[in-house]
Short mmCIF file of C-alpha atoms in Angstrom, two decimals:
data_model
loop_
_atom_site.label_atom_id
_atom_site.label_comp_id
_atom_site.label_asym_id
_atom_site.label_seq_id
_atom_site.Cartn_x
_atom_site.Cartn_y
_atom_site.Cartn_z
CA MET M 1 31.28 0.55 -43.95
CA ALA M 2 28.88 -1.92 -42.34
CA VAL M 3 25.14 -1.29 -42.40
CA LYS M 4 23.91 -0.71 -38.84
CA VAL M 5 20.67 -2.56 -38.04
CA LEU M 6 18.28 -2.40 -35.08
CA VAL M 7 16.19 -5.59 -34.66
CA VAL M 8 12.75 -5.11 -33.05
CA ASP M 9 10.58 -8.09 -32.06
CA ASP M 10 8.91 -9.28 -28.87
CA SER M 11 9.85 -12.90 -29.66
CA GLY M 12 13.24 -13.76 -28.17
CA PHE M 13 13.65 -16.59 -30.69
CA PHE M 14 13.00 -14.32 -33.67
CA ARG M 15 15.27 -11.56 -32.35
CA ARG M 16 18.10 -14.06 -31.93
CA ARG M 17 17.62 -15.72 -35.33
CA VAL M 18 17.35 -12.44 -37.23
CA SER M 19 20.38 -11.08 -35.38
CA GLU M 20 22.36 -14.26 -36.14
CA ILE M 21 21.43 -14.19 -39.83
CA LEU M 22 22.37 -10.54 -40.21
CA SER M 23 25.56 -10.81 -38.15
CA ALA M 24 26.81 -13.58 -40.45
CA ASP M 25 27.12 -10.94 -43.17
CA PRO M 26 30.43 -9.08 -42.65
CA ASN M 27 28.90 -5.91 -44.08
CA ILE M 28 26.02 -5.80 -41.58
CA GLN M 29 26.30 -4.89 -37.90
CA VAL M 30 23.42 -5.49 -35.48
CA VAL M 31 23.83 -2.51 -33.16
CA GLY M 32 20.91 -3.31 -30.86
CA THR M 33 17.59 -5.04 -30.25
CA ALA M 34 14.25 -3.98 -28.80
CA THR M 35 11.26 -5.93 -27.51
CA ASN M 36 8.48 -3.40 -28.13
CA GLY M 37 7.66 -0.20 -29.98
CA ARG M 38 8.62 2.16 -27.18
CA GLU M 39 12.04 0.56 -26.85
CA ALA M 40 12.39 0.75 -30.64
CA ILE M 41 11.85 4.53 -30.64
CA ASP M 42 14.38 5.03 -27.82
CA GLN M 43 16.95 2.76 -29.46
CA ALA M 44 16.46 4.36 -32.88
CA GLN M 45 17.20 7.78 -31.40
CA ALA M 46 20.15 6.55 -29.35
CA LEU M 47 21.82 4.18 -31.84
CA LYS M 48 20.95 5.89 -35.15
CA PRO M 49 20.80 2.68 -37.18
CA ASP M 50 20.78 2.67 -40.99
CA VAL M 51 17.85 0.19 -41.09
CA ILE M 52 15.31 -1.10 -38.56
CA THR M 53 13.57 -4.49 -38.81
CA MET M 54 10.18 -4.27 -37.11
CA ASP M 55 7.53 -6.73 -35.97
CA TYR M 56 3.90 -5.61 -35.79
CA GLU M 57 2.35 -7.33 -32.77
CA MET M 58 4.24 -6.29 -29.64
CA PRO M 59 3.34 -5.27 -26.07
CA MET M 60 3.46 -1.65 -24.87
CA MET M 61 3.36 -0.23 -28.40
CA ASP M 62 2.66 -1.94 -31.75
CA GLY M 63 4.92 -1.71 -34.77
CA ILE M 64 2.79 0.69 -36.82
CA THR M 65 2.63 3.27 -34.03
CA ALA M 66 6.39 2.89 -33.55
CA VAL M 67 7.06 3.37 -37.28
CA ARG M 68 4.96 6.53 -37.34
CA GLN M 69 6.77 8.01 -34.34
CA ILE M 70 10.20 7.04 -35.66
CA MET M 71 9.42 8.81 -38.93
CA GLN M 72 8.54 11.93 -36.96
CA ARG M 73 11.47 11.88 -34.55
CA CYS M 74 14.39 10.24 -36.40
CA PRO M 75 13.42 9.12 -39.92
CA THR M 76 14.98 5.70 -40.56
CA PRO M 77 14.21 3.07 -43.21
CA VAL M 78 12.06 0.29 -41.70
CA LEU M 79 11.67 -3.28 -42.97
CA MET M 80 8.46 -4.81 -41.56
CA PHE M 81 7.96 -8.49 -40.82
CA SER M 82 4.41 -9.61 -41.52
CA SER M 83 2.25 -12.73 -41.47
CA LEU M 84 0.96 -14.21 -44.75
CA THR M 85 -2.72 -13.71 -43.92
CA HIS M 86 -5.40 -11.25 -45.02
CA GLU M 87 -5.11 -9.50 -41.65
CA GLY M 88 -1.32 -9.55 -41.96
CA ALA M 89 -1.68 -7.90 -45.37
CA ARG M 90 -3.92 -5.17 -43.95
CA VAL M 91 -1.46 -4.47 -41.13
CA THR M 92 1.51 -4.42 -43.52
CA LEU M 93 -0.22 -1.94 -45.81
CA ASP M 94 -0.89 0.27 -42.78
CA ALA M 95 2.81 0.05 -41.90
CA LEU M 96 3.84 1.06 -45.42
CA ASP M 97 1.42 3.97 -45.17
CA ALA M 98 3.07 4.97 -41.89
CA GLY M 99 6.48 5.14 -43.58
CA ALA M 100 7.95 1.60 -43.66
CA VAL M 101 9.97 0.98 -46.83
CA ASP M 102 9.34 -2.72 -47.46
CA PHE M 103 8.23 -5.97 -45.83
CA LEU M 104 9.10 -9.65 -45.56
CA PRO M 105 6.84 -12.53 -44.53
CA LYS M 106 7.53 -13.71 -41.00
CA ASN M 107 7.76 -17.43 -41.57
CA PHE M 108 9.34 -19.54 -38.82
CA GLU M 109 9.16 -22.66 -41.01
CA ASP M 110 11.24 -21.05 -43.77
CA ILE M 111 13.88 -19.99 -41.24
CA SER M 112 14.20 -23.60 -40.08
CA ARG M 113 13.95 -25.35 -43.47
CA HIS M 114 15.61 -22.85 -45.84
CA PRO M 115 18.11 -20.86 -43.76
CA ALA M 116 20.42 -20.05 -46.70
CA LYS M 117 17.54 -18.72 -48.81
CA VAL M 118 16.21 -16.64 -45.91
CA LYS M 119 19.68 -15.24 -45.19
CA GLN M 120 20.21 -14.24 -48.82
CA LEU M 121 16.81 -12.56 -49.13
CA LEU M 122 16.99 -10.72 -45.81
CA CYS M 123 20.55 -9.47 -46.29
CA GLU M 124 19.84 -8.36 -49.87
CA LYS M 125 16.82 -6.38 -48.65
CA ILE M 126 18.84 -4.75 -45.87
CA HIS M 127 21.68 -3.71 -48.21
CA THR M 128 19.36 -2.38 -50.91
CA ILE M 129 17.20 -0.43 -48.48
CA ALA M 130 20.24 1.03 -46.72
CA ARG M 131 21.89 2.11 -49.99
CA SER M 132 18.83 3.70 -51.48
CA ASN M 133 17.51 5.32 -48.37
CA ARG M 134 20.51 7.28 -47.26
CA ARG M 135 19.14 9.67 -49.87
CA TYR M 136 15.47 8.80 -49.32
CA GLY M 137 15.62 9.11 -45.54
CA SER M 138 16.65 12.75 -45.74
CA HIS M 139 13.17 13.83 -46.86
CA LEU M 140 11.14 11.89 -44.33
CA GLY M 141 11.37 14.44 -41.57
CA THR M 142 7.95 16.05 -42.03
CA SER M 143 5.98 12.88 -41.52
CA THR M 144 2.23 13.22 -41.19
CA THR M 145 -0.52 10.80 -40.38
CA SER M 146 -1.85 9.38 -43.62
CA PRO M 147 -5.46 10.27 -44.40
CA SER M 148 -5.91 6.72 -45.62
CA LEU M 149 -5.25 5.34 -42.16
CA SER M 150 -8.11 7.28 -40.64
CA SER M 151 -10.35 6.56 -43.62
CA ARG M 152 -10.02 2.83 -42.99
CA THR M 153 -12.12 3.15 -39.87
CA ALA M 154 -14.74 5.41 -41.43
CA PRO M 155 -18.07 3.72 -42.21
CA VAL M 156 -18.52 5.66 -45.46
CA SER M 157 -16.58 4.87 -48.66
CA THR M 158 -13.99 7.46 -49.65
CA ARG M 159 -14.34 6.81 -53.40
CA HIS M 160 -15.40 10.41 -54.13
CA ALA M 161 -13.19 12.06 -51.53
CA THR M 162 -10.06 13.88 -52.56
CA ALA M 163 -6.99 12.11 -51.21
CA SER M 164 -3.99 14.13 -50.08
CA PRO M 165 -0.82 13.79 -52.17
CA ALA M 166 0.92 12.95 -48.91
CA ALA M 167 -1.03 9.73 -48.47
CA THR M 168 2.05 8.32 -46.82
CA GLY M 169 4.48 9.22 -44.06
CA HIS M 170 6.75 10.92 -46.62
CA ALA M 171 7.28 14.55 -47.43
CA GLN M 172 6.84 15.82 -50.98
CA PRO M 173 9.50 14.44 -53.37
CA ALA M 174 11.90 16.68 -55.22
CA PRO M 175 10.75 17.93 -58.64
CA ALA M 176 11.36 15.66 -61.61
CA ALA M 177 13.61 16.48 -64.53
CA ASN M 178 11.84 18.53 -67.16
CA SER M 179 10.03 16.11 -69.48
CA PRO M 180 7.70 17.29 -72.23
CA ALA M 181 3.97 17.52 -71.65
CA PRO M 182 2.36 14.14 -72.36
CA ARG M 183 1.05 13.39 -75.83
CA ARG M 184 -2.75 13.10 -75.86
CA LYS M 185 -4.03 9.90 -77.41
CA ALA M 186 -6.90 7.42 -77.27
CA TYR M 187 -4.93 4.74 -75.42
CA ARG M 188 -6.63 1.36 -75.15
CA LEU M 189 -4.71 0.43 -72.00
CA VAL M 190 -2.67 1.98 -69.20
CA ALA M 191 -0.25 -0.52 -67.61
CA ILE M 192 1.63 0.31 -64.39
CA GLY M 193 4.40 -1.87 -62.96
CA THR M 194 6.16 -1.48 -59.61
CA SER M 195 7.82 -3.27 -56.69
CA THR M 196 9.42 -1.87 -53.50
CA GLY M 197 7.65 1.36 -52.57
CA GLY M 198 4.84 0.51 -54.97
CA PRO M 199 1.89 0.25 -52.58
CA VAL M 200 2.28 3.88 -51.51
CA ALA M 201 3.28 5.04 -55.01
CA LEU M 202 0.23 3.43 -56.62
CA GLN M 203 -1.98 5.01 -53.99
CA ARG M 204 -0.50 8.42 -54.75
CA VAL M 205 -1.02 8.01 -58.51
CA LEU M 206 -4.44 6.35 -58.60
CA THR M 207 -6.12 8.69 -56.10
CA GLN M 208 -5.51 11.52 -58.57
CA LEU M 209 -7.53 9.88 -61.36
CA PRO M 210 -11.18 10.88 -61.93
CA ALA M 211 -14.01 8.33 -61.89
CA SER M 212 -14.46 9.11 -65.59
CA PHE M 213 -10.89 8.09 -66.48
CA PRO M 214 -11.22 7.00 -70.13
CA ALA M 215 -8.84 4.02 -70.30
CA PRO M 216 -8.71 0.59 -68.66
CA ILE M 217 -5.79 0.11 -66.23
CA VAL M 218 -3.77 -2.95 -65.25
CA LEU M 219 -1.50 -2.90 -62.19
CA ILE M 220 1.46 -5.21 -61.59
CA GLN M 221 2.83 -4.98 -58.04
CA HIS M 222 5.35 -7.51 -56.71
CA MET M 223 3.42 -8.84 -53.72
CA PRO M 224 2.58 -12.22 -52.09
CA ALA M 225 -0.68 -13.96 -53.00
CA ALA M 226 -2.18 -13.31 -49.57
CA PHE M 227 -1.70 -9.54 -49.94
CA THR M 228 -3.07 -8.50 -53.32
CA LYS M 229 -6.78 -8.86 -52.54
CA ALA M 230 -6.43 -6.70 -49.42
CA PHE M 231 -4.38 -4.16 -51.36
CA ALA M 232 -6.98 -3.95 -54.14
CA GLU M 233 -9.75 -3.48 -51.58
CA ARG M 234 -7.79 -0.71 -49.92
CA LEU M 235 -7.19 1.13 -53.19
CA ASP M 236 -10.84 0.75 -54.15
CA LYS M 237 -11.92 2.51 -50.95
CA LEU M 238 -9.47 5.37 -51.51
CA CYS M 239 -9.84 5.99 -55.25
CA LYS M 240 -12.53 7.54 -57.44
CA ILE M 241 -11.89 4.85 -60.06
CA GLN M 242 -12.74 1.23 -59.21
CA VAL M 243 -9.96 -1.19 -58.26
CA LYS M 244 -10.18 -4.98 -57.88
CA GLU M 245 -7.91 -7.99 -57.83
CA ALA M 246 -7.94 -9.42 -61.34
CA GLU M 247 -9.64 -12.75 -62.03
CA ASP M 248 -9.36 -14.91 -65.11
CA GLY M 249 -11.85 -13.71 -67.72
CA ASP M 250 -12.26 -10.17 -66.34
CA LEU M 251 -13.01 -7.59 -69.02
CA LEU M 252 -11.00 -4.40 -69.34
CA ARG M 253 -13.11 -1.25 -69.16
CA PRO M 254 -12.56 2.48 -68.60
CA GLY M 255 -12.36 3.59 -64.99
CA LEU M 256 -11.46 0.11 -63.71
CA ALA M 257 -7.99 -0.87 -62.49
CA LEU M 258 -7.24 -4.60 -62.28
CA LEU M 259 -4.44 -5.65 -59.90
CA ALA M 260 -2.47 -8.77 -60.82
CA PRO M 261 -2.94 -11.46 -58.14
CA GLY M 262 0.18 -12.42 -56.20
CA GLY M 263 1.84 -15.69 -57.14
CA LYS M 264 0.38 -15.68 -60.67
CA GLN M 265 0.88 -14.01 -64.04
CA MET M 266 -1.54 -11.60 -65.70
CA MET M 267 -1.87 -11.22 -69.46
CA VAL M 268 -4.28 -9.27 -71.67
CA ASP M 269 -5.58 -10.07 -75.13
CA GLY M 270 -6.89 -8.01 -78.03
CA ARG M 271 -10.50 -8.72 -77.12
CA GLY M 272 -10.06 -6.87 -73.84
CA THR M 273 -9.99 -10.00 -71.70
CA VAL M 274 -7.62 -10.64 -68.80
CA ARG M 275 -5.97 -14.03 -68.45
CA ILE M 276 -4.61 -15.17 -65.08
CA LEU M 277 -2.06 -17.95 -65.40
CA PRO M 278 -0.15 -20.07 -62.86
CA GLY M 279 3.12 -18.52 -61.80
CA ASP M 280 6.05 -20.08 -63.66
CA GLU M 281 8.68 -21.10 -61.11
CA ARG M 282 11.42 -20.21 -63.61
CA LEU M 283 10.46 -16.54 -63.40
CA ASN M 284 11.78 -14.50 -60.48
CA TYR M 285 8.61 -12.44 -60.16
CA ARG M 286 5.02 -13.62 -59.83
CA PRO M 287 3.38 -11.41 -61.00
CA CYS M 288 5.96 -10.19 -63.51
CA VAL M 289 5.80 -6.76 -65.13
CA ASP M 290 7.58 -8.01 -68.27
CA VAL M 291 4.91 -10.68 -68.84
CA THR M 292 1.99 -8.25 -68.66
CA PHE M 293 3.75 -5.53 -70.65
CA GLY M 294 4.69 -8.06 -73.32
CA SER M 295 1.13 -9.29 -73.70
CA ALA M 296 -0.11 -5.69 -73.90
CA ALA M 297 2.39 -4.92 -76.68
CA LYS M 298 1.12 -7.88 -78.68
CA ALA M 299 -2.57 -7.13 -78.07
CA TYR M 300 -2.66 -3.34 -78.49
CA GLN M 301 0.44 -2.43 -80.50
CA ASP M 302 0.93 1.37 -80.27
CA LYS M 303 -2.09 2.08 -78.06
CA VAL M 304 -0.57 1.31 -74.64
CA LEU M 305 0.70 3.83 -72.11
CA ALA M 306 3.02 2.05 -69.67
CA VAL M 307 4.45 3.46 -66.44
CA VAL M 308 7.31 1.96 -64.43
CA LEU M 309 7.38 3.09 -60.80
CA THR M 310 9.76 2.57 -57.87
CA GLY M 311 11.18 -0.91 -57.27
CA MET M 312 14.25 -3.13 -56.95
CA GLY M 313 15.71 -4.93 -59.93
CA ALA M 314 14.95 -4.55 -63.64
CA ASP M 315 11.52 -6.14 -64.09
CA GLY M 316 9.66 -4.13 -66.74
CA ARG M 317 12.69 -3.32 -68.90
CA GLU M 318 12.18 -6.10 -71.45
CA GLY M 319 8.43 -5.55 -71.47
CA ALA M 320 9.06 -1.85 -72.07
CA ARG M 321 11.33 -2.80 -74.96
CA MET M 322 8.50 -4.79 -76.57
CA LEU M 323 6.10 -1.91 -76.04
CA LYS M 324 8.49 0.56 -77.64
CA GLN M 325 9.02 -1.76 -80.61
CA SER M 326 5.25 -1.78 -81.15
CA GLY M 327 5.06 2.02 -80.97
CA SER M 328 3.64 2.47 -77.46
CA GLN M 329 4.64 5.07 -74.87
CA VAL M 330 6.65 4.32 -71.71
CA TRP M 331 7.03 6.66 -68.73
CA THR M 332 9.29 6.20 -65.71
CA GLN M 333 9.28 7.66 -62.22
CA ASP M 334 12.17 10.00 -61.45
CA GLU M 335 14.97 9.07 -59.07
CA ALA M 336 14.19 11.84 -56.59
CA SER M 337 10.72 10.49 -55.75
CA CYS M 338 11.54 6.74 -55.86
CA VAL M 339 11.97 4.65 -52.72
CA ILE M 340 14.21 2.31 -54.74
CA TYR M 341 15.47 3.61 -58.09
CA GLY M 342 15.95 0.21 -59.72
CA MET M 343 13.17 -0.68 -62.16
CA PRO M 344 12.73 2.87 -63.54
CA MET M 345 16.51 3.24 -63.85
CA ALA M 346 16.78 0.00 -65.83
CA VAL M 347 14.19 1.27 -68.33
CA ALA M 348 15.71 4.76 -68.55
CA LYS M 349 19.28 3.47 -68.96
CA ALA M 350 18.10 1.28 -71.85
CA ASN M 351 16.77 4.46 -73.54
CA LEU M 352 13.22 3.14 -73.41
CA SER M 353 11.61 5.97 -71.42
CA ASP M 354 9.65 8.61 -73.35
CA ALA M 355 9.17 10.78 -70.26
CA VAL M 356 10.42 10.97 -66.66
CA TYR M 357 8.03 12.40 -64.08
CA GLY M 358 7.95 12.88 -60.32
CA LEU M 359 5.51 10.68 -58.44
CA ASP M 360 3.02 13.46 -57.75
CA GLU M 361 2.98 14.46 -61.42
CA ILE M 362 2.13 11.06 -62.86
CA GLY M 363 -1.57 10.90 -61.98
CA ARG M 364 -2.20 14.37 -63.40
CA HIS M 365 -0.28 13.57 -66.58
CA LEU M 366 -2.20 10.31 -67.04
CA SER M 367 -5.44 12.26 -66.92
CA GLU M 368 -4.06 14.74 -69.47
CA ALA M 369 -2.69 12.08 -71.82
CA CYS M 370 -5.66 9.72 -72.04
CA ILE M 371 -8.63 10.83 -74.16
#
């Protein structure tokens, strides 16, 4: 059965090109288009698409407002198109907060110069989002405005505020399978890897940690280079711990989370120093969870607590294998609370997961496990 897609963009050129690219896939059907947010809401209710592609800047109503209202009226997975700028990153993160599932850079040059690559990437995203979110979409119906959206405009930092678990447009996830209580240990590093759904998932986890969290944290989120600085700044405003985009030579310390910069690789060494290396074109992911996990296994042996959250693909599985071989602990997010149950599933299916927890349990368990 073909995936039904609604294409929303005020640019006639972009609507046509996206529609043409998607229609070339026999398993995708473009059921309609819209030129602004208001039309998108009406069309979403009338056509009931499986996936919506959404631009941000549009007349009448912008994309973020439209996403929020769609999540309230007829929850549907949304793929945002965004510009590769700091402002574009900020807007995209707002859209993910509002309930969008994932995003793609809106790059007219790539469409013209690399049409086959763009087609493959876009169609893969559509199929994966549609498959995963027939389940996921069923629990979006109680959408609420994220507290983080309003906090962005507040002049005072929210570092010591308590963030709501529903810091996203999503309702509470289903409970996780019963895993044992975490083993308490003096971990030298907490490493968290994620991809699709990760920006919201990381926000949910990290806002639960106290400022006195006793272990250093490294974060690996699949994200373009233009986005990671804005994402780190956003997390820093919301969390009690400190969060920053990692730079070469940064020192690991308790209560500080370092986010791997987009387009590069992040490694750690036994002296507690972070190394930022150029992204190897042979690797699919830059940053790559496997690379950081592998370096952590070598540097800290059995004193790493790794967590694999929602995301497409299997990045993190081989890094988790190295961590397990060195005696470290690996947790995975449960299927019920994942946007995309890919990366955690790959680790769990390889029998590398020591515990499986729901998203809203992970922050609390991290605080319990680390001494």
